[in-house]
Amino acid sequence: MNFFRKFSFLLICVYIILLPLIPQEVVFKGVTVTDFILALIIFLYVINLLVSKSGRGSFKEGIIDFFTDKLSIFIAVLLGIMLLSTLYATDKGLALSESARFITYIFLYFIIKYEFNNKKHINTLLKCYIFISTVLCCIGIVQYFTGFALNKTFIRTYNAGVIRRITSTFSNPNAFGAYLILIIFPVIMLSIYEKNKNKKILYILLSMLMFVNVVMTFSRNAILGLGLGLLVLTLIYSIKWIFALGGFAILISFIPSVSQRIKGTVDLHQNELRIKLWKTALYMIRDHPIVGVGNGNFVTRYNEYVSKYSELKYYEYKSYPNHNSYLKLQSELGILGIVSFLGIITMTLFRIKKLYSTTRDKFYIPFYTGVMASFIVFFFMNLSDNLFFVPKVTTYFWLILATAEAIRYKSHKSHEQ
């Protein structure tokens, strides 16, 4: 592996670790530090193509596969619609910005799948992911007991008392909870499958640490996601998980502040804002069913619709996001946008299922079985939040998907040879 390729892979590992740690406010020459690292990764990848014949060969094979593979065709179509929407979006800058962000996910996906797809690379990437998740959970514990770097907005008084809704290094508890949902079930499955005693204990402790952090976010979405994930694992792994599901329900009922948050899920008064936001999206879909209002432009057009329809108004809220990824996509990108997005979701679940069902690798079987539960829950959570559009969260969705696709691609190439 030449210098440019080695350095590029090292930077990907650095990017995985630093992305959630460095605040977006930290910039280098007008660009966030993590975006600068990502740009450098892409730059080194291009340089490698220029100096390495084997690199050019891998790139050519990757391009051919990308535009003939069903999953990546859906990805490419979604990107195409995003870019096209910049022509008619009210805020063209915002449409282009969100499209550019999606392009970065595709670059990361492409580079991992077609360039860094051997077992050593994949394992290193996943270990970096588990490592940074451990660090974030430790920060979360410290934050809960000390209030360290916690916005006062998330220190609230409920009937059960004052609680701190931890965010770790994320912007809000919901985002941190979603991040943890993506990793907790793979780690739980590793703790069950692992035969090495020391590693097993480590995975068990990490599972417990993540579980506690999810609960301490007091995110209704994430806590319900824990229960749904356990149900999914019951269905795809073992009926014995029904006891874990029952234990989870009992635990929640004994924590007043948590059970109170869960009960709020069906409280129409607490969900009034979200209901009005969803109704606003439906009005936009009705008015722009084919092409939508433009990528990212729900926020831009929100004030216009609130002014036009008084029943959509919620106090003095202005330029507010949608809180539903599916309604956001359909209102912004129209029918083709939502169809291509649902195509990505469908193909993703199909590929993950096939991977953990056919692989013989003792690490990949439990990890991607857990990923199946995490992805199903993550897709569910996007019904009440825009988690697909939170970079510190969704980057790890694309990372996991890229590693799964890299394993699949490498396996197919090996069989062809």
CSV table of C-alpha atoms in Angstrom, one decimal:
chain,number,residue,atom,x,y,z
A,1,MET,CA,0.0,0.0,0.0
A,2,ASN,CA,1.6,3.3,-1.1
A,3,PHE,CA,2.0,6.4,1.0
A,4,PHE,CA,-1.1,8.2,-0.3
A,5,ARG,CA,-3.3,5.1,0.2
A,6,LYS,CA,-2.0,4.5,3.7
A,7,PHE,CA,-2.4,8.1,4.7
A,8,SER,CA,-5.9,8.2,3.3
A,9,PHE,CA,-6.9,5.2,5.3
A,10,LEU,CA,-5.3,6.7,8.5
A,11,LEU,CA,-7.3,9.9,7.9
A,12,ILE,CA,-10.6,7.9,7.6
A,13,CYS,CA,-9.8,6.4,11.0
A,14,VAL,CA,-9.1,9.9,12.4
A,15,TYR,CA,-12.3,11.2,10.9
A,16,ILE,CA,-14.4,8.5,12.5
A,17,ILE,CA,-12.9,9.3,15.9
A,18,LEU,CA,-12.9,13.1,15.7
A,19,LEU,CA,-16.2,13.7,14.0
A,20,PRO,CA,-18.3,13.6,17.2
A,21,LEU,CA,-15.6,15.2,19.4
A,22,ILE,CA,-14.9,18.5,17.5
A,23,PRO,CA,-17.7,21.1,17.7
A,24,GLN,CA,-19.0,22.5,14.4
A,25,GLU,CA,-18.0,25.9,15.6
A,26,VAL,CA,-14.3,25.0,15.3
A,27,VAL,CA,-13.2,26.0,11.8
A,28,PHE,CA,-10.0,26.1,9.8
A,29,LYS,CA,-9.9,28.7,7.1
A,30,GLY,CA,-13.7,28.9,7.0
A,31,VAL,CA,-14.2,25.1,7.0
A,32,THR,CA,-14.9,22.9,9.9
A,33,VAL,CA,-12.0,20.7,11.0
A,34,THR,CA,-13.8,17.4,10.2
A,35,ASP,CA,-14.9,18.7,6.8
A,36,PHE,CA,-11.3,19.7,6.1
A,37,ILE,CA,-10.1,16.1,7.1
A,38,LEU,CA,-12.8,14.6,4.8
A,39,ALA,CA,-11.7,16.9,1.9
A,40,LEU,CA,-8.1,15.8,2.5
A,41,ILE,CA,-9.2,12.1,2.4
A,42,ILE,CA,-10.8,12.7,-1.0
A,43,PHE,CA,-7.8,14.7,-2.3
A,44,LEU,CA,-5.4,11.9,-1.3
A,45,TYR,CA,-7.7,9.4,-2.9
A,46,VAL,CA,-7.6,11.3,-6.2
A,47,ILE,CA,-3.8,11.7,-6.0
A,48,ASN,CA,-3.5,7.9,-5.5
A,49,LEU,CA,-5.5,7.4,-8.7
A,50,LEU,CA,-3.0,9.6,-10.5
A,51,VAL,CA,0.1,7.8,-9.3
A,52,SER,CA,-1.1,4.2,-8.8
A,53,LYS,CA,-2.1,1.9,-11.7
A,54,SER,CA,-3.8,-0.5,-9.3
A,55,GLY,CA,-5.7,2.4,-7.7
A,56,ARG,CA,-7.0,3.4,-11.2
A,57,GLY,CA,-8.0,-0.2,-11.8
A,58,SER,CA,-9.9,-0.4,-8.5
A,59,PHE,CA,-11.6,2.9,-9.3
A,60,LYS,CA,-12.7,1.8,-12.7
A,61,GLU,CA,-14.1,-1.5,-11.4
A,62,GLY,CA,-15.8,0.5,-8.6
A,63,ILE,CA,-17.5,2.9,-11.0
A,64,ILE,CA,-18.8,0.1,-13.1
A,65,ASP,CA,-20.1,-1.7,-10.1
A,66,PHE,CA,-21.6,1.5,-8.5
A,67,PHE,CA,-23.7,2.3,-11.6
A,68,THR,CA,-24.9,-1.3,-12.0
A,69,ASP,CA,-25.6,-2.2,-8.4
A,70,LYS,CA,-29.3,-1.7,-7.3
A,71,LEU,CA,-28.5,-0.1,-4.0
A,72,SER,CA,-26.0,2.5,-5.4
A,73,ILE,CA,-28.4,3.2,-8.3
A,74,PHE,CA,-31.0,4.3,-5.8
A,75,ILE,CA,-28.3,6.4,-4.1
A,76,ALA,CA,-27.2,8.0,-7.4
A,77,VAL,CA,-30.9,8.7,-8.3
A,78,LEU,CA,-31.5,10.4,-5.0
A,79,LEU,CA,-28.4,12.6,-5.4
A,80,GLY,CA,-29.4,13.5,-9.0
A,81,ILE,CA,-32.8,14.6,-7.7
A,82,MET,CA,-31.2,16.7,-5.0
A,83,LEU,CA,-28.9,18.5,-7.5
A,84,LEU,CA,-31.8,19.0,-9.9
A,85,SER,CA,-33.9,20.6,-7.1
A,86,THR,CA,-31.3,23.4,-6.7
A,87,LEU,CA,-32.7,24.8,-10.0
A,88,TYR,CA,-36.1,25.5,-8.6
A,89,ALA,CA,-35.5,25.8,-4.8
A,90,THR,CA,-36.2,29.2,-3.2
A,91,ASP,CA,-33.0,29.0,-1.2
A,92,LYS,CA,-30.6,27.6,-3.8
A,93,GLY,CA,-27.6,27.9,-1.5
A,94,LEU,CA,-29.2,25.7,1.1
A,95,ALA,CA,-30.3,23.2,-1.5
A,96,LEU,CA,-26.7,23.0,-2.9
A,97,SER,CA,-25.3,22.8,0.7
A,98,GLU,CA,-27.4,19.8,1.6
A,99,SER,CA,-26.6,18.1,-1.7
A,100,ALA,CA,-22.9,18.7,-1.1
A,101,ARG,CA,-23.3,17.0,2.3
A,102,PHE,CA,-24.9,14.0,0.8
A,103,ILE,CA,-22.1,13.8,-1.8
A,104,THR,CA,-19.6,13.5,1.1
A,105,TYR,CA,-21.5,10.5,2.4
A,106,ILE,CA,-21.3,8.9,-1.1
A,107,PHE,CA,-17.5,9.6,-1.3
A,108,LEU,CA,-16.9,8.0,2.0
A,109,TYR,CA,-19.1,5.0,1.0
A,110,PHE,CA,-17.4,4.6,-2.3
A,111,ILE,CA,-13.8,4.8,-1.0
A,112,ILE,CA,-14.5,2.3,1.8
A,113,LYS,CA,-16.4,-0.1,-0.4
A,114,TYR,CA,-14.1,-0.2,-3.4
A,115,GLU,CA,-10.7,0.8,-1.9
A,116,PHE,CA,-10.5,-0.3,1.7
A,117,ASN,CA,-12.5,-3.5,1.6
A,118,ASN,CA,-10.2,-6.2,3.0
A,119,LYS,CA,-10.8,-7.7,6.4
A,120,LYS,CA,-8.0,-5.8,8.2
A,121,HIS,CA,-9.4,-2.5,6.9
A,122,ILE,CA,-13.0,-3.3,7.9
A,123,ASN,CA,-12.1,-4.5,11.3
A,124,THR,CA,-9.9,-1.4,12.0
A,125,LEU,CA,-12.8,0.9,10.9
A,126,LEU,CA,-15.3,-0.9,13.2
A,127,LYS,CA,-12.9,-0.9,16.1
A,128,CYS,CA,-12.4,2.9,15.7
A,129,TYR,CA,-16.2,3.2,15.7
A,130,ILE,CA,-16.6,1.1,18.9
A,131,PHE,CA,-13.7,3.0,20.6
A,132,ILE,CA,-15.1,6.5,20.0
A,133,SER,CA,-18.6,5.2,21.1
A,134,THR,CA,-17.0,4.2,24.4
A,135,VAL,CA,-15.4,7.6,24.8
A,136,LEU,CA,-18.7,9.4,24.1
A,137,CYS,CA,-20.5,7.2,26.7
A,138,CYS,CA,-17.8,8.0,29.3
A,139,ILE,CA,-18.3,11.7,28.6
A,140,GLY,CA,-22.1,11.1,29.0
A,141,ILE,CA,-21.7,9.6,32.5
A,142,VAL,CA,-19.5,12.5,33.6
A,143,GLN,CA,-22.0,15.0,32.1
A,144,TYR,CA,-24.9,13.4,33.9
A,145,PHE,CA,-23.3,13.8,37.4
A,146,THR,CA,-21.5,17.1,36.9
A,147,GLY,CA,-23.4,18.9,34.1
A,148,PHE,CA,-20.1,19.2,32.2
A,149,ALA,CA,-20.7,21.0,28.8
A,150,LEU,CA,-24.4,20.5,29.1
A,151,ASN,CA,-26.7,23.2,27.8
A,152,LYS,CA,-29.1,24.5,30.5
A,153,THR,CA,-31.9,23.9,28.1
A,154,PHE,CA,-31.6,20.1,28.8
A,155,ILE,CA,-31.8,20.5,32.6
A,156,ARG,CA,-35.5,20.2,33.2
A,157,THR,CA,-37.9,19.8,36.1
A,158,TYR,CA,-40.6,17.1,35.8
A,159,ASN,CA,-43.0,15.7,38.3
A,160,ALA,CA,-40.4,13.1,39.1
A,161,GLY,CA,-37.8,15.8,39.9
A,162,VAL,CA,-35.0,17.6,38.1
A,163,ILE,CA,-33.2,15.6,35.4
A,164,ARG,CA,-30.2,16.2,33.2
A,165,ARG,CA,-30.8,15.0,29.6
A,166,ILE,CA,-27.2,14.2,28.6
A,167,THR,CA,-26.0,15.1,25.1
A,168,SER,CA,-22.3,14.0,25.4
A,169,THR,CA,-20.7,16.0,22.5
A,170,PHE,CA,-23.9,16.2,20.4
A,171,SER,CA,-26.2,19.1,19.9
A,172,ASN,CA,-29.1,17.6,21.7
A,173,PRO,CA,-30.1,14.4,23.6
A,174,ASN,CA,-32.1,13.0,20.7
A,175,ALA,CA,-29.1,13.1,18.4
A,176,PHE,CA,-26.9,11.3,21.0
A,177,GLY,CA,-29.6,8.7,21.6
A,178,ALA,CA,-29.9,8.0,17.9
A,179,TYR,CA,-26.1,7.7,17.6
A,180,LEU,CA,-26.1,5.1,20.4
A,181,ILE,CA,-29.0,3.1,18.8
A,182,LEU,CA,-26.8,2.5,15.8
A,183,ILE,CA,-24.0,0.9,17.8
A,184,ILE,CA,-25.7,-0.6,20.9
A,185,PHE,CA,-27.3,-3.7,19.3
A,186,PRO,CA,-24.1,-4.8,17.4
A,187,VAL,CA,-22.2,-4.5,20.7
A,188,ILE,CA,-24.9,-6.5,22.6
A,189,MET,CA,-24.7,-9.3,20.0
A,190,LEU,CA,-20.9,-9.3,20.2
A,191,SER,CA,-21.2,-9.8,24.0
A,192,ILE,CA,-23.4,-12.8,23.4
A,193,TYR,CA,-21.3,-14.5,20.7
A,194,GLU,CA,-17.8,-13.7,22.0
A,195,LYS,CA,-16.0,-16.8,23.3
A,196,ASN,CA,-12.9,-15.1,24.7
A,197,LYS,CA,-13.7,-14.4,28.4
A,198,ASN,CA,-11.9,-11.0,28.6
A,199,LYS,CA,-13.4,-9.7,25.4
A,200,LYS,CA,-16.8,-10.9,26.4
A,201,ILE,CA,-16.6,-9.1,29.7
A,202,LEU,CA,-15.5,-5.9,27.8
A,203,TYR,CA,-18.5,-6.1,25.4
A,204,ILE,CA,-20.9,-6.8,28.3
A,205,LEU,CA,-19.6,-3.7,30.2
A,206,LEU,CA,-19.8,-1.6,27.1
A,207,SER,CA,-23.4,-2.7,26.4
A,208,MET,CA,-24.3,-1.7,29.9
A,209,LEU,CA,-22.6,1.6,29.5
A,210,MET,CA,-24.4,2.3,26.3
A,211,PHE,CA,-27.7,1.2,27.8
A,212,VAL,CA,-27.3,3.6,30.7
A,213,ASN,CA,-26.4,6.5,28.4
A,214,VAL,CA,-29.5,5.9,26.2
A,215,VAL,CA,-31.7,6.0,29.3
A,216,MET,CA,-29.9,9.2,30.6
A,217,THR,CA,-30.7,11.0,27.3
A,218,PHE,CA,-34.3,10.7,28.3
A,219,SER,CA,-35.1,10.7,24.6
A,220,ARG,CA,-38.5,9.1,24.1
A,221,ASN,CA,-37.4,8.1,20.6
A,222,ALA,CA,-34.2,6.4,21.7
A,223,ILE,CA,-35.8,4.7,24.8
A,224,LEU,CA,-38.7,3.3,22.7
A,225,GLY,CA,-36.0,2.4,20.1
A,226,LEU,CA,-34.3,0.2,22.8
A,227,GLY,CA,-37.5,-1.7,23.3
A,228,LEU,CA,-38.1,-2.1,19.6
A,229,GLY,CA,-34.6,-3.2,19.0
A,230,LEU,CA,-34.9,-5.9,21.7
A,231,LEU,CA,-38.2,-7.0,20.0
A,232,VAL,CA,-36.4,-7.3,16.6
A,233,LEU,CA,-33.6,-9.3,18.1
A,234,THR,CA,-36.2,-11.6,19.7
A,235,LEU,CA,-37.6,-12.2,16.2
A,236,ILE,CA,-34.4,-12.7,14.3
A,237,TYR,CA,-32.1,-14.2,16.9
A,238,SER,CA,-33.9,-16.0,19.8
A,239,ILE,CA,-37.3,-16.1,21.5
A,240,LYS,CA,-35.4,-16.0,24.8
A,241,TRP,CA,-35.0,-12.3,24.3
A,242,ILE,CA,-38.6,-12.0,25.3
A,243,PHE,CA,-37.3,-12.1,28.9
A,244,ALA,CA,-34.9,-9.2,28.2
A,245,LEU,CA,-37.8,-7.3,26.6
A,246,GLY,CA,-40.0,-7.9,29.7
A,247,GLY,CA,-37.1,-6.9,32.0
A,248,PHE,CA,-36.7,-3.7,30.0
A,249,ALA,CA,-40.4,-2.8,30.4
A,250,ILE,CA,-40.2,-3.4,34.1
A,251,LEU,CA,-37.1,-1.3,34.5
A,252,ILE,CA,-38.7,1.6,32.7
A,253,SER,CA,-41.8,1.4,34.9
A,254,PHE,CA,-39.6,1.7,38.0
A,255,ILE,CA,-37.8,4.9,36.8
A,256,PRO,CA,-40.4,7.6,37.2
A,257,SER,CA,-38.7,10.3,35.1
A,258,VAL,CA,-38.2,7.8,32.2
A,259,SER,CA,-41.7,6.3,32.4
A,260,GLN,CA,-43.1,9.9,32.5
A,261,ARG,CA,-41.2,10.7,29.3
A,262,ILE,CA,-42.5,7.6,27.6
A,263,LYS,CA,-46.1,8.4,28.5
A,264,GLY,CA,-45.6,11.8,26.9
A,265,THR,CA,-45.3,10.0,23.5
A,266,VAL,CA,-49.1,9.7,23.4
A,267,ASP,CA,-49.8,13.1,24.9
A,268,LEU,CA,-51.2,15.3,22.1
A,269,HIS,CA,-50.4,18.5,23.9
A,270,GLN,CA,-46.6,17.5,24.2
A,271,ASN,CA,-46.6,16.5,20.5
A,272,GLU,CA,-48.6,19.5,19.2
A,273,LEU,CA,-45.5,21.1,17.5
A,274,ARG,CA,-44.6,17.9,15.7
A,275,ILE,CA,-48.1,17.4,14.5
A,276,LYS,CA,-48.3,20.9,13.1
A,277,LEU,CA,-44.9,20.5,11.4
A,278,TRP,CA,-46.0,17.2,9.8
A,279,LYS,CA,-49.2,18.9,8.7
A,280,THR,CA,-47.1,21.7,7.1
A,281,ALA,CA,-45.1,19.1,5.2
A,282,LEU,CA,-48.4,17.5,3.9
A,283,TYR,CA,-49.5,20.9,2.7
A,284,MET,CA,-46.2,21.3,0.8
A,285,ILE,CA,-46.6,17.8,-0.6
A,286,ARG,CA,-50.1,18.6,-1.8
A,287,ASP,CA,-48.9,21.8,-3.5
A,288,HIS,CA,-45.7,20.3,-4.9
A,289,PRO,CA,-46.3,16.6,-5.3
A,290,ILE,CA,-43.9,15.8,-8.2
A,291,VAL,CA,-40.7,17.8,-7.6
A,292,GLY,CA,-41.1,19.2,-4.0
A,293,VAL,CA,-39.9,22.6,-2.8
A,294,GLY,CA,-36.2,21.9,-3.2
A,295,ASN,CA,-33.6,20.1,-1.1
A,296,GLY,CA,-33.4,21.5,2.4
A,297,ASN,CA,-36.1,24.1,1.6
A,298,PHE,CA,-38.8,22.9,4.1
A,299,VAL,CA,-37.2,25.2,6.6
A,300,THR,CA,-37.1,28.0,4.0
A,301,ARG,CA,-40.8,27.7,3.1
A,302,TYR,CA,-42.0,27.0,6.6
A,303,ASN,CA,-42.8,30.7,7.5
A,304,GLU,CA,-44.7,31.1,4.2
A,305,TYR,CA,-47.0,28.2,5.0
A,306,VAL,CA,-47.5,29.2,8.6
A,307,SER,CA,-48.5,32.7,7.4
A,308,LYS,CA,-50.9,31.3,4.8
A,309,TYR,CA,-52.5,28.7,7.1
A,310,SER,CA,-53.1,30.0,10.6
A,311,GLU,CA,-53.8,26.5,12.1
A,312,LEU,CA,-50.1,25.6,11.4
A,313,LYS,CA,-48.8,28.3,13.7
A,314,TYR,CA,-47.0,27.3,16.9
A,315,TYR,CA,-46.3,30.3,19.1
A,316,GLU,CA,-43.6,32.4,17.4
A,317,TYR,CA,-41.6,29.5,15.9
A,318,LYS,CA,-39.9,30.5,12.7
A,319,SER,CA,-38.0,28.5,10.0
A,320,TYR,CA,-38.4,25.2,11.9
A,321,PRO,CA,-37.3,21.8,10.7
A,322,ASN,CA,-39.8,19.0,9.9
A,323,HIS,CA,-39.0,16.3,12.5
A,324,ASN,CA,-39.8,13.5,10.1
A,325,SER,CA,-37.2,12.5,7.5
A,326,TYR,CA,-39.7,10.8,5.2
A,327,LEU,CA,-42.1,13.8,5.1
A,328,LYS,CA,-39.0,16.1,4.7
A,329,LEU,CA,-37.8,14.2,1.7
A,330,GLN,CA,-41.1,14.0,0.0
A,331,SER,CA,-42.0,17.6,0.6
A,332,GLU,CA,-38.6,18.7,-0.6
A,333,LEU,CA,-37.8,16.2,-3.4
A,334,GLY,CA,-41.2,15.0,-4.5
A,335,ILE,CA,-42.4,11.5,-5.4
A,336,LEU,CA,-39.1,10.4,-7.1
A,337,GLY,CA,-37.1,11.6,-4.0
A,338,ILE,CA,-39.1,9.5,-1.5
A,339,VAL,CA,-39.3,6.5,-3.8
A,340,SER,CA,-35.5,6.4,-4.3
A,341,PHE,CA,-35.0,6.9,-0.5
A,342,LEU,CA,-37.3,4.0,0.3
A,343,GLY,CA,-35.4,2.0,-2.3
A,344,ILE,CA,-32.2,2.7,-0.3
A,345,ILE,CA,-33.8,1.6,2.9
A,346,THR,CA,-35.3,-1.6,1.4
A,347,MET,CA,-32.0,-2.6,-0.3
A,348,THR,CA,-30.0,-1.8,2.8
A,349,LEU,CA,-32.1,-4.2,5.0
A,350,PHE,CA,-32.0,-6.9,2.3
A,351,ARG,CA,-28.2,-6.6,2.0
A,352,ILE,CA,-27.6,-6.7,5.8
A,353,LYS,CA,-29.9,-9.7,6.2
A,354,LYS,CA,-28.0,-11.5,3.5
A,355,LEU,CA,-24.6,-10.6,5.0
A,356,TYR,CA,-25.2,-12.0,8.5
A,357,SER,CA,-27.0,-15.0,7.1
A,358,THR,CA,-24.3,-16.1,4.7
A,359,THR,CA,-20.9,-14.9,6.2
A,360,ARG,CA,-18.9,-17.4,8.2
A,361,ASP,CA,-16.8,-14.7,10.0
A,362,LYS,CA,-17.3,-15.0,13.8
A,363,PHE,CA,-17.1,-11.2,14.3
A,364,TYR,CA,-19.3,-10.2,11.3
A,365,ILE,CA,-22.2,-12.6,12.2
A,366,PRO,CA,-23.1,-11.0,15.6
A,367,PHE,CA,-22.1,-7.5,14.6
A,368,TYR,CA,-24.3,-7.3,11.5
A,369,THR,CA,-27.1,-9.2,13.2
A,370,GLY,CA,-27.1,-6.3,15.7
A,371,VAL,CA,-26.8,-3.8,12.8
A,372,MET,CA,-30.1,-5.3,11.4
A,373,ALA,CA,-31.9,-4.4,14.7
A,374,SER,CA,-30.2,-1.0,14.8
A,375,PHE,CA,-31.1,0.0,11.3
A,376,ILE,CA,-34.7,-1.0,11.7
A,377,VAL,CA,-34.9,1.1,14.8
A,378,PHE,CA,-33.1,4.0,13.2
A,379,PHE,CA,-35.5,4.0,10.3
A,380,PHE,CA,-38.4,3.9,12.8
A,381,MET,CA,-36.9,6.8,14.8
A,382,ASN,CA,-36.8,9.0,11.6
A,383,LEU,CA,-40.6,9.0,11.7
A,384,SER,CA,-40.4,11.6,14.4
A,385,ASP,CA,-37.0,13.3,13.8
A,386,ASN,CA,-34.7,14.3,11.0
A,387,LEU,CA,-31.9,12.0,12.1
A,388,PHE,CA,-30.9,11.2,8.5
A,389,PHE,CA,-29.8,14.9,8.2
A,390,VAL,CA,-27.7,15.1,11.4
A,391,PRO,CA,-24.1,14.7,10.1
A,392,LYS,CA,-22.7,13.4,13.4
A,393,VAL,CA,-25.3,10.7,13.4
A,394,THR,CA,-26.0,9.7,9.8
A,395,THR,CA,-22.2,9.6,8.9
A,396,TYR,CA,-22.1,6.4,11.0
A,397,PHE,CA,-25.1,4.9,9.3
A,398,TRP,CA,-23.2,5.3,6.0
A,399,LEU,CA,-20.0,4.0,7.6
A,400,ILE,CA,-21.7,0.8,8.7
A,401,LEU,CA,-23.4,0.4,5.4
A,402,ALA,CA,-20.1,1.0,3.5
A,403,THR,CA,-18.4,-1.7,5.6
A,404,ALA,CA,-21.2,-4.2,4.9
A,405,GLU,CA,-21.1,-3.5,1.2
A,406,ALA,CA,-17.3,-3.7,1.2
A,407,ILE,CA,-17.5,-7.2,2.7
A,408,ARG,CA,-20.0,-8.2,0.1
A,409,TYR,CA,-18.1,-6.7,-2.8
A,410,LYS,CA,-14.8,-8.3,-1.7
A,411,SER,CA,-16.5,-11.7,-1.3
A,412,HIS,CA,-18.0,-11.5,-4.8
A,413,LYS,CA,-14.7,-10.6,-6.3
A,414,SER,CA,-13.0,-13.5,-4.6
A,415,HIS,CA,-15.6,-15.9,-5.9
A,416,GLU,CA,-15.1,-14.6,-9.5
A,417,GLN,CA,-11.4,-15.2,-9.2
